[in-house]
Coordinates of C-alpha atoms in Angstrom, one line a residue:
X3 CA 0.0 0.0 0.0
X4 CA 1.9 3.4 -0.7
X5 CA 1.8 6.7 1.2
X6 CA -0.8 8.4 -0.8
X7 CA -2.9 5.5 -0.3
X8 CA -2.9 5.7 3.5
X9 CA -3.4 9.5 3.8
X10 CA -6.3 9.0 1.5
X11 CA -9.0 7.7 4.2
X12 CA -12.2 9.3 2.9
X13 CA -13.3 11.4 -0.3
X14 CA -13.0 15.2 0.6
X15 CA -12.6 18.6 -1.7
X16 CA -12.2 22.3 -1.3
X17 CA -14.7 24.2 -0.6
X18 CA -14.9 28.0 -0.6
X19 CA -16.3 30.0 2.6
X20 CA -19.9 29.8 2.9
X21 CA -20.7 33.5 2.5
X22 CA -18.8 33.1 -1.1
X23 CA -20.6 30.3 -2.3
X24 CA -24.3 32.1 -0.9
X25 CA -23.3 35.4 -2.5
X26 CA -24.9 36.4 -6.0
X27 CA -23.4 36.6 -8.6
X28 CA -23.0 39.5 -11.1
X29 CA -22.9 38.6 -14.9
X30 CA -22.8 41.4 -17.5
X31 CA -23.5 40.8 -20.9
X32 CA -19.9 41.8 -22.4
X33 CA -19.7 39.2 -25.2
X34 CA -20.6 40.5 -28.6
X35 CA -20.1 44.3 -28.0
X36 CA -19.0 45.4 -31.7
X37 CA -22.3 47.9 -32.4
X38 CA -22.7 51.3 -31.0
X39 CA -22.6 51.2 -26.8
X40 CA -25.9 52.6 -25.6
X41 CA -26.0 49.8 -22.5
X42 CA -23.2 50.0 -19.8
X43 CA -23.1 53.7 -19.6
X44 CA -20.0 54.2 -20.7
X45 CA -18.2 57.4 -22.4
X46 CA -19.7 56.7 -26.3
X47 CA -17.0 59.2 -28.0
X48 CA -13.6 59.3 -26.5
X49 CA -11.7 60.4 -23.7
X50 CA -9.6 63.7 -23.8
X51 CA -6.8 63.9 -26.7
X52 CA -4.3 64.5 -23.6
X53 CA -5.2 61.3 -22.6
X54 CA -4.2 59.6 -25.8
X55 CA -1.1 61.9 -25.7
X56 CA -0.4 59.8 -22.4
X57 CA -0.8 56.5 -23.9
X58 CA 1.1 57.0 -27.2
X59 CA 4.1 58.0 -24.8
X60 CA 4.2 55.0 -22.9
X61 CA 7.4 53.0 -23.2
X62 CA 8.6 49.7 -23.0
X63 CA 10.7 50.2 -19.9
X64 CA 7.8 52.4 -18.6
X65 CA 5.4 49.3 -18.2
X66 CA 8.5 47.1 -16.4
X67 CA 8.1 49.5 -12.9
X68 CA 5.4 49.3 -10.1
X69 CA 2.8 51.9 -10.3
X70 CA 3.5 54.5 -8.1
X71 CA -0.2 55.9 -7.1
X72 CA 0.4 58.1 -4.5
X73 CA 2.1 61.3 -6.5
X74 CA -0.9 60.7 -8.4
X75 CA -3.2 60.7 -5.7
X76 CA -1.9 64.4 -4.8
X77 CA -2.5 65.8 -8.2
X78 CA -6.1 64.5 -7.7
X79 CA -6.7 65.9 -3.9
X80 CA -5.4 69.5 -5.2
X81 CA -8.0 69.2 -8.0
X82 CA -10.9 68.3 -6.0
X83 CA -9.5 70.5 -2.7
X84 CA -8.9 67.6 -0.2
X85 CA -5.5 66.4 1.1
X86 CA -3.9 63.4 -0.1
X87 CA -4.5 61.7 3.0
X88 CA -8.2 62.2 2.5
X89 CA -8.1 60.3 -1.4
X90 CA -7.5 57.0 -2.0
X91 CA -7.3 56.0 -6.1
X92 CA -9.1 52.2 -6.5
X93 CA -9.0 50.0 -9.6
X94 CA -12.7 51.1 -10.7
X95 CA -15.6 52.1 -8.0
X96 CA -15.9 47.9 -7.7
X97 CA -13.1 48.2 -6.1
X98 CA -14.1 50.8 -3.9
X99 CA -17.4 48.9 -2.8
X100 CA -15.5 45.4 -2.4
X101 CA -12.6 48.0 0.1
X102 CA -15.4 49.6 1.8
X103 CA -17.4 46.1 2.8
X104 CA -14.1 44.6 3.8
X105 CA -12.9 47.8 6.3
X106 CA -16.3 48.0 7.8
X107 CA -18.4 44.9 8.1
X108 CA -18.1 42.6 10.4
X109 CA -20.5 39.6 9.9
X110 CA -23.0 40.3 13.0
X111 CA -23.3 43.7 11.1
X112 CA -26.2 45.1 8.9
X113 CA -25.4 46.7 5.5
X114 CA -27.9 49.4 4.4
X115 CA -29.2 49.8 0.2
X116 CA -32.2 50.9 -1.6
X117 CA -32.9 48.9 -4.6
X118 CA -32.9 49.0 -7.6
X119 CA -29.3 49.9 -7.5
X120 CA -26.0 49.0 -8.4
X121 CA -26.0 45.2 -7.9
X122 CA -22.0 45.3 -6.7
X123 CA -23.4 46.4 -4.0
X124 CA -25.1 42.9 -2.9
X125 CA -22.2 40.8 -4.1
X126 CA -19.3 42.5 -1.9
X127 CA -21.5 43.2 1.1
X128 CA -22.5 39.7 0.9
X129 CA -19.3 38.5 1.1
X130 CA -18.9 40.3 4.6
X131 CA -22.3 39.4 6.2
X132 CA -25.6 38.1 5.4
X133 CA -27.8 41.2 7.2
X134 CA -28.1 43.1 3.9
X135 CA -30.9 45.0 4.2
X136 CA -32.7 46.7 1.2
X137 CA -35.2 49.3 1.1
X138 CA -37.2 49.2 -2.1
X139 CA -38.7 52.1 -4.1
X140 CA -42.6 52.5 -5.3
X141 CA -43.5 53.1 -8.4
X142 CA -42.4 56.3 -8.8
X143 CA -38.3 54.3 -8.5
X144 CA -37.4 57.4 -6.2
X145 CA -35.4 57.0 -3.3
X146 CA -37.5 56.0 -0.1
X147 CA -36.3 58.4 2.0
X148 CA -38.5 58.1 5.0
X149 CA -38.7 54.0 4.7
X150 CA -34.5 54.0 4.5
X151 CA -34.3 56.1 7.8
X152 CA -36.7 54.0 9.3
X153 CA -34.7 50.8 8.8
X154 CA -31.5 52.8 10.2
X155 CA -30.7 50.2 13.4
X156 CA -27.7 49.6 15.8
X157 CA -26.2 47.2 14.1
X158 CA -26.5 49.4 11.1
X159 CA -22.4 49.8 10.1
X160 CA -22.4 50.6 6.3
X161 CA -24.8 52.5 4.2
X162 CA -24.5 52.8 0.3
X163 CA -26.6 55.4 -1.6
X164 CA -26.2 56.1 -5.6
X165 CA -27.4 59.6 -6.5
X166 CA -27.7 59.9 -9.5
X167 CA -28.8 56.2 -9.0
X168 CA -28.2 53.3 -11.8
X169 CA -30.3 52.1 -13.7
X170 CA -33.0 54.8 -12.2
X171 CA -31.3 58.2 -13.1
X172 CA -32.8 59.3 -9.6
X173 CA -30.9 61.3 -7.3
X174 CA -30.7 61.8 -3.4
X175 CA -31.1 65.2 -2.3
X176 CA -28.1 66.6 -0.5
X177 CA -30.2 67.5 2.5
X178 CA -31.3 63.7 2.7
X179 CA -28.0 62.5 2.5
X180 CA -26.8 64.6 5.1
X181 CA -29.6 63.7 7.1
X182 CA -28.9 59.7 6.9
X183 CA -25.2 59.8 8.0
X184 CA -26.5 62.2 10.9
X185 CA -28.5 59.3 11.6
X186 CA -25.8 56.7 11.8
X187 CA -23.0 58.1 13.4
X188 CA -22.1 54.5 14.5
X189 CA -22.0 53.5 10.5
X190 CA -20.3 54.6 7.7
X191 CA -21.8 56.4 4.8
X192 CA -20.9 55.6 0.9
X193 CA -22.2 58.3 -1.4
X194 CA -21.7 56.7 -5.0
X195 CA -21.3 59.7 -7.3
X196 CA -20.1 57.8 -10.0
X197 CA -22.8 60.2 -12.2
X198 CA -21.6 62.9 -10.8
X199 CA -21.2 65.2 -13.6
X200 CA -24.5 64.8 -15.5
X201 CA -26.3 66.2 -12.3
X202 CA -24.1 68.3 -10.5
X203 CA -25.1 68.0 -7.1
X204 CA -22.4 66.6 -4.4
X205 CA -21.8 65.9 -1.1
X206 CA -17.7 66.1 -1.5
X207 CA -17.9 70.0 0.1
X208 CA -19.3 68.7 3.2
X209 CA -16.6 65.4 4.0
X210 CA -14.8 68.2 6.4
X211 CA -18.2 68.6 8.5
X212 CA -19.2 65.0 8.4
X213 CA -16.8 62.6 10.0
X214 CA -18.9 59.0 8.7
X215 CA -19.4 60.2 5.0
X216 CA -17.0 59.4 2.4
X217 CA -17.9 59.9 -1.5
X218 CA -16.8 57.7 -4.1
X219 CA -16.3 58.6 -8.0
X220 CA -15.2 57.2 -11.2
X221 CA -13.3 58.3 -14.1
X222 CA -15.2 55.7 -16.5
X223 CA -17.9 57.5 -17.2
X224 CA -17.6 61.6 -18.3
X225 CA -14.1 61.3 -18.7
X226 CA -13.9 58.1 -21.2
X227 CA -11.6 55.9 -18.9
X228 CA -13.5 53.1 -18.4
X229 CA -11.1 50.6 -19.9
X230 CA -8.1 51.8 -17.5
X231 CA -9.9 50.9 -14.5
X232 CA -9.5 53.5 -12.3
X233 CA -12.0 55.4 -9.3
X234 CA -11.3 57.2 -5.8
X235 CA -12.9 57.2 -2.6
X236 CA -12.4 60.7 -0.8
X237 CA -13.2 60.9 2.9
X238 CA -11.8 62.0 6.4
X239 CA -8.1 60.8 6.6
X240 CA -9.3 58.8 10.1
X241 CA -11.4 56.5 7.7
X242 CA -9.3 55.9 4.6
X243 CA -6.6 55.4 6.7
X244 CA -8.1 51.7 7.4
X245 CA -9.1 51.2 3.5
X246 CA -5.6 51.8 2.7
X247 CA -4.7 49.6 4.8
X248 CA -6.9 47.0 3.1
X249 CA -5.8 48.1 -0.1
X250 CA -3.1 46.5 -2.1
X251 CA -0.4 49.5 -3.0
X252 CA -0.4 48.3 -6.5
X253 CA -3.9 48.1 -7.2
X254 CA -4.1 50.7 -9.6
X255 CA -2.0 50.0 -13.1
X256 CA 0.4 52.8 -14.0
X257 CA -0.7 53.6 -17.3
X258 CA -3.8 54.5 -15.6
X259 CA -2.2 56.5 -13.5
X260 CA -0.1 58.4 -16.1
X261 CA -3.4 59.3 -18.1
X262 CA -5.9 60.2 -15.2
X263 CA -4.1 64.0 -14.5
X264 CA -4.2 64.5 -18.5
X265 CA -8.2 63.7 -18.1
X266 CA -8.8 65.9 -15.1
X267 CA -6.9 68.9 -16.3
X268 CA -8.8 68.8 -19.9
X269 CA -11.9 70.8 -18.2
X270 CA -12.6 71.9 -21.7
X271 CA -13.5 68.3 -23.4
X272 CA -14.8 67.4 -20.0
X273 CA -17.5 69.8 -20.5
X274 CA -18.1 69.4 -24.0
X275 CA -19.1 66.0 -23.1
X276 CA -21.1 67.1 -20.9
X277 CA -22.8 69.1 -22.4
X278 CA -23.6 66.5 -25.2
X279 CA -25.0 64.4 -22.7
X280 CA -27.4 66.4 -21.0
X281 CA -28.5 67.9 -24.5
X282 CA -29.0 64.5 -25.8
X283 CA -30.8 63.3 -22.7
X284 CA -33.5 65.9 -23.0
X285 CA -33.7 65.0 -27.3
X286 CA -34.2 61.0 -25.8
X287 CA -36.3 62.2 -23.2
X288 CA -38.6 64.3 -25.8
X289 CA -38.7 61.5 -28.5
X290 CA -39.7 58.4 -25.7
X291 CA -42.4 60.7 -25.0
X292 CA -43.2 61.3 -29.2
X293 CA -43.0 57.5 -28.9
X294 CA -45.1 56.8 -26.4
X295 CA -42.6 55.3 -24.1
X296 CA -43.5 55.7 -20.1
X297 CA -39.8 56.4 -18.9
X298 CA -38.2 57.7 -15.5
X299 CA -36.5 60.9 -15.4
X300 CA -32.8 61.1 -15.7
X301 CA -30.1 62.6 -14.1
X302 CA -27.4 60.3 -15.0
X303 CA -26.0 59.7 -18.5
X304 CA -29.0 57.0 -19.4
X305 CA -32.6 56.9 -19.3
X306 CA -34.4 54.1 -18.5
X307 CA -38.0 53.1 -19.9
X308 CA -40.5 50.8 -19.5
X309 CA -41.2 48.3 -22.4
X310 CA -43.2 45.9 -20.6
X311 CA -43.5 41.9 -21.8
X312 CA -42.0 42.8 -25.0
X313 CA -38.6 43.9 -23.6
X314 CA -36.0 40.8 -24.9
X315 CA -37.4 41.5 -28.1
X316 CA -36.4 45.0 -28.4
X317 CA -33.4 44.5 -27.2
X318 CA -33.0 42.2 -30.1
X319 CA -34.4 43.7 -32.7
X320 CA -32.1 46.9 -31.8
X321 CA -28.7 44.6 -31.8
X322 CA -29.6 43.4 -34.9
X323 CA -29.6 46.9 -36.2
X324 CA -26.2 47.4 -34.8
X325 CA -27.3 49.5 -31.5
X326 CA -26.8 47.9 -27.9
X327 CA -29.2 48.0 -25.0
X328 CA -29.1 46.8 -21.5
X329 CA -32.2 44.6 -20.6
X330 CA -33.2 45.6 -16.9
X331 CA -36.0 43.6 -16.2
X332 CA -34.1 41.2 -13.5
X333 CA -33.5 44.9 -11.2
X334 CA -36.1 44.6 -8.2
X335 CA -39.3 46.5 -9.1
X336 CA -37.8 46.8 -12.9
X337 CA -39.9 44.3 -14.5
X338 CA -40.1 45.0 -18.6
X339 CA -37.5 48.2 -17.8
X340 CA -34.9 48.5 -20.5
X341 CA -32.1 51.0 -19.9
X342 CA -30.6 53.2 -22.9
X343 CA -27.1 55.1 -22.6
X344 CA -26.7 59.0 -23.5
X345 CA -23.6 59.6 -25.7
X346 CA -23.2 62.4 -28.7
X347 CA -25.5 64.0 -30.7
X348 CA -25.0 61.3 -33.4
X349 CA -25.4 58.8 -31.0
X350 CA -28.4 60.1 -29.7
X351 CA -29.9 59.9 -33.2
X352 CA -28.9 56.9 -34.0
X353 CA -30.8 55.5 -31.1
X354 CA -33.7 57.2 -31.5
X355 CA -34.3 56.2 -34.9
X356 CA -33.4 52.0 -34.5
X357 CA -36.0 52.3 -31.2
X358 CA -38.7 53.6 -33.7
X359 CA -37.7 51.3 -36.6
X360 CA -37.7 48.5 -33.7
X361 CA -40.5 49.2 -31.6
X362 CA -42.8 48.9 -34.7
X363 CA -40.9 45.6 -36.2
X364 CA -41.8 43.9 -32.8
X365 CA -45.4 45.6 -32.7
X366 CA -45.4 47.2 -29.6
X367 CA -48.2 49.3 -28.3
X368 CA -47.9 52.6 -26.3
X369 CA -48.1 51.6 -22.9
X370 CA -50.5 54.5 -22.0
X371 CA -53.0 52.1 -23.1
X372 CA -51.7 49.1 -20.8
X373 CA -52.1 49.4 -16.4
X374 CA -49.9 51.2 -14.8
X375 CA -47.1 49.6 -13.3
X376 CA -48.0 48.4 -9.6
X377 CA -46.6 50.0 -6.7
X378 CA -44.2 47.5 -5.1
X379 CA -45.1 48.0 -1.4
X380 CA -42.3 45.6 0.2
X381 CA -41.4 46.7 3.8
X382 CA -38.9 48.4 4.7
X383 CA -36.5 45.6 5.7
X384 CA -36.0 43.0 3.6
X385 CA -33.4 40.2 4.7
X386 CA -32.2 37.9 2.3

């Protein structure tokens, strides 16, 4: 009989930690993406000419060093007028969410969302703890303020808000905001702005004032980085000092790094995209309505309508005329929602006319002559 044979007394395998294997899963459609991107939200144009600058000037020895992320992370605090000990750079605002769960949850802890929302959210707080509690909008998919400070406990340790929100386009007021992380002083409060710019409104200007609040952005959006992975959390230097301690001091990739001061000094294509987007919001805005689409009012860089039982077939019928849409029917409370991105002015068009070419090759009817979309009336906690 050999040694292996003797070790080997009954059948056995690996097996990951329990929360892993109970946490969901996130799965976005990437495979087949060679039409014009109107469904993850991403820039639709390009990122500053700087940026490319950046890139073309990379060099072979360049990519053989360690990113260095720190110098980098002092060019961003001056811009945004915090210290550098109050930004931390992350690869992407996933990053951010998974940092934030694993510095501030403990598993006896509750995590705090409203849904629908950004479902990274569920899979890194999951990871951490199974008391996530969500808070789900009515009808109207606008945040539940008053529910959402009503299922504010003790045990409440991390809160995570989008505003503008995905795949809603709704925003938290900056009085409510202020008003939840008054509430919690025991938890710590994630402002997702990663919509930032197509809204304006922040809560960055009060991080001095309020110790638990920390505000996350991402450079994949307005300023066309998405493929360089590369976001910040910005907060009092007492709380990031523990996230950077989670953090790995390579996590963001150095040509990343070299390119992200060339995209936040460009101010000037910054707002020109902009400025396309909030133009081309209102055009997709006004022809849904032409249309006879029911949709939600945006404030993000995407606008999301309701299609009802014909949704997969529009999403379809509009990738087989070369244009991409994200199907967002799975989304609590989103049931036959379908969510289209805001890019250029040509991109804008050439949305608008493959939804009424596609809408009528499907034969879908207005939904002003279907019932109104039921109010979902879940309660206020909700543990899964």
């Amino acid at each position: 009989m050999s040694i292996a044979t003797n070790f080997v007394t009954e059948a056995k395998s690996v097996q990951a930690r329990r929360a892993v294997q109970e946490m969901p899963e996130y799965h976005p459609p990437l495979a087949g993406r060679d039409a014009l991107r109107l469904d993850f939200n991403e820039n639709t144009f390009a990122p500053s000419p700087r940026v490319m600058e950046k890139l073309l000037a990379q060099t072979a020895e360049r990519l053989t060093k360690y990113p260095e992320r720190e110098p980098v992370e002092r060019i961003v605090a001056a811009h945004f007028g915090l210290r550098p000990e109050e930004v931390l750079l992350t690869n992407g605002v996933d990053e951010a969410i998974h940092l934030m769960c694993v510095t501030f949850l403990e598993e006896k802890d509750e995590a705090l969302i409203a849904t629908p929302s950004f479902f990274m959210y569920d899979v890194s707080i999951k990871m951490m703890t199974p008391h996530l509690v969500k808070v789900q909008s009515d009808a109207t998919l606008g945040f539940p303020f008053e529910r959402f400070m009503a299922a504010i406990t003790e045990r409440t340790k991390l809160i995570m808000v989008a505003s503008p929100n995905n795949p809603t386009g709704a925003t938290v007021s900056r009085q409510h905001l202020l008003a939840i992380a008054a509430a919690a002083p025991q938890a710590v409060v994630m402002v997702d702005e990663a919509y930032y710019h197509f809204d304006g409104e922040s809560v960055m200007g009060d991080l001095a004032a309020v110790p638990n609040l920390i505000v996350a952005r991402t450079f994949s959006k307005a300023y066309g980085l998405a493929n360089l992975r590369i976001g910040m959390l910005a907060g009092s230097a007492e709380l990031l000092k523990y996230v950077r301690k989670v953090s790995s001091p390579y996590n963001v990739n150095g040509v990343a790094l070299d390119c992200l001061p060339a995209a936040i000094e460009d101010e000037t294509c910054l707002a020109w995209y902009v400025e396309q987007v909030r133009v081309g919001r209102e055009r997709m805005m006004g022809g849904l309505a032409e249309l006879g689409v029911p949709y939600f009012p945006s404030h993000a860089n995407f606008v999301l309508m309701n299609i009802g039982s014909k949704h997969k077939e529009l999403v379809q019928a509009m990738r087989t005329h070369g244009v991409l849409l994200r199907d967002r029917s799975t989304d609590p409370g989103c049931d036959g929602f379908v969510r289209i991105t805001i890019g250029v002015e040509e991109h804008v068009t050439r949305g608008l006319a493959a939804l009424k070419v596609c809408l009528d090759e499907i034969g879908w009817k207005s939904q002003r002559e279907e019932p109104a979309h039921d109010p979902i009336e879940d309660g206020a906690r909700e543990f899964e």
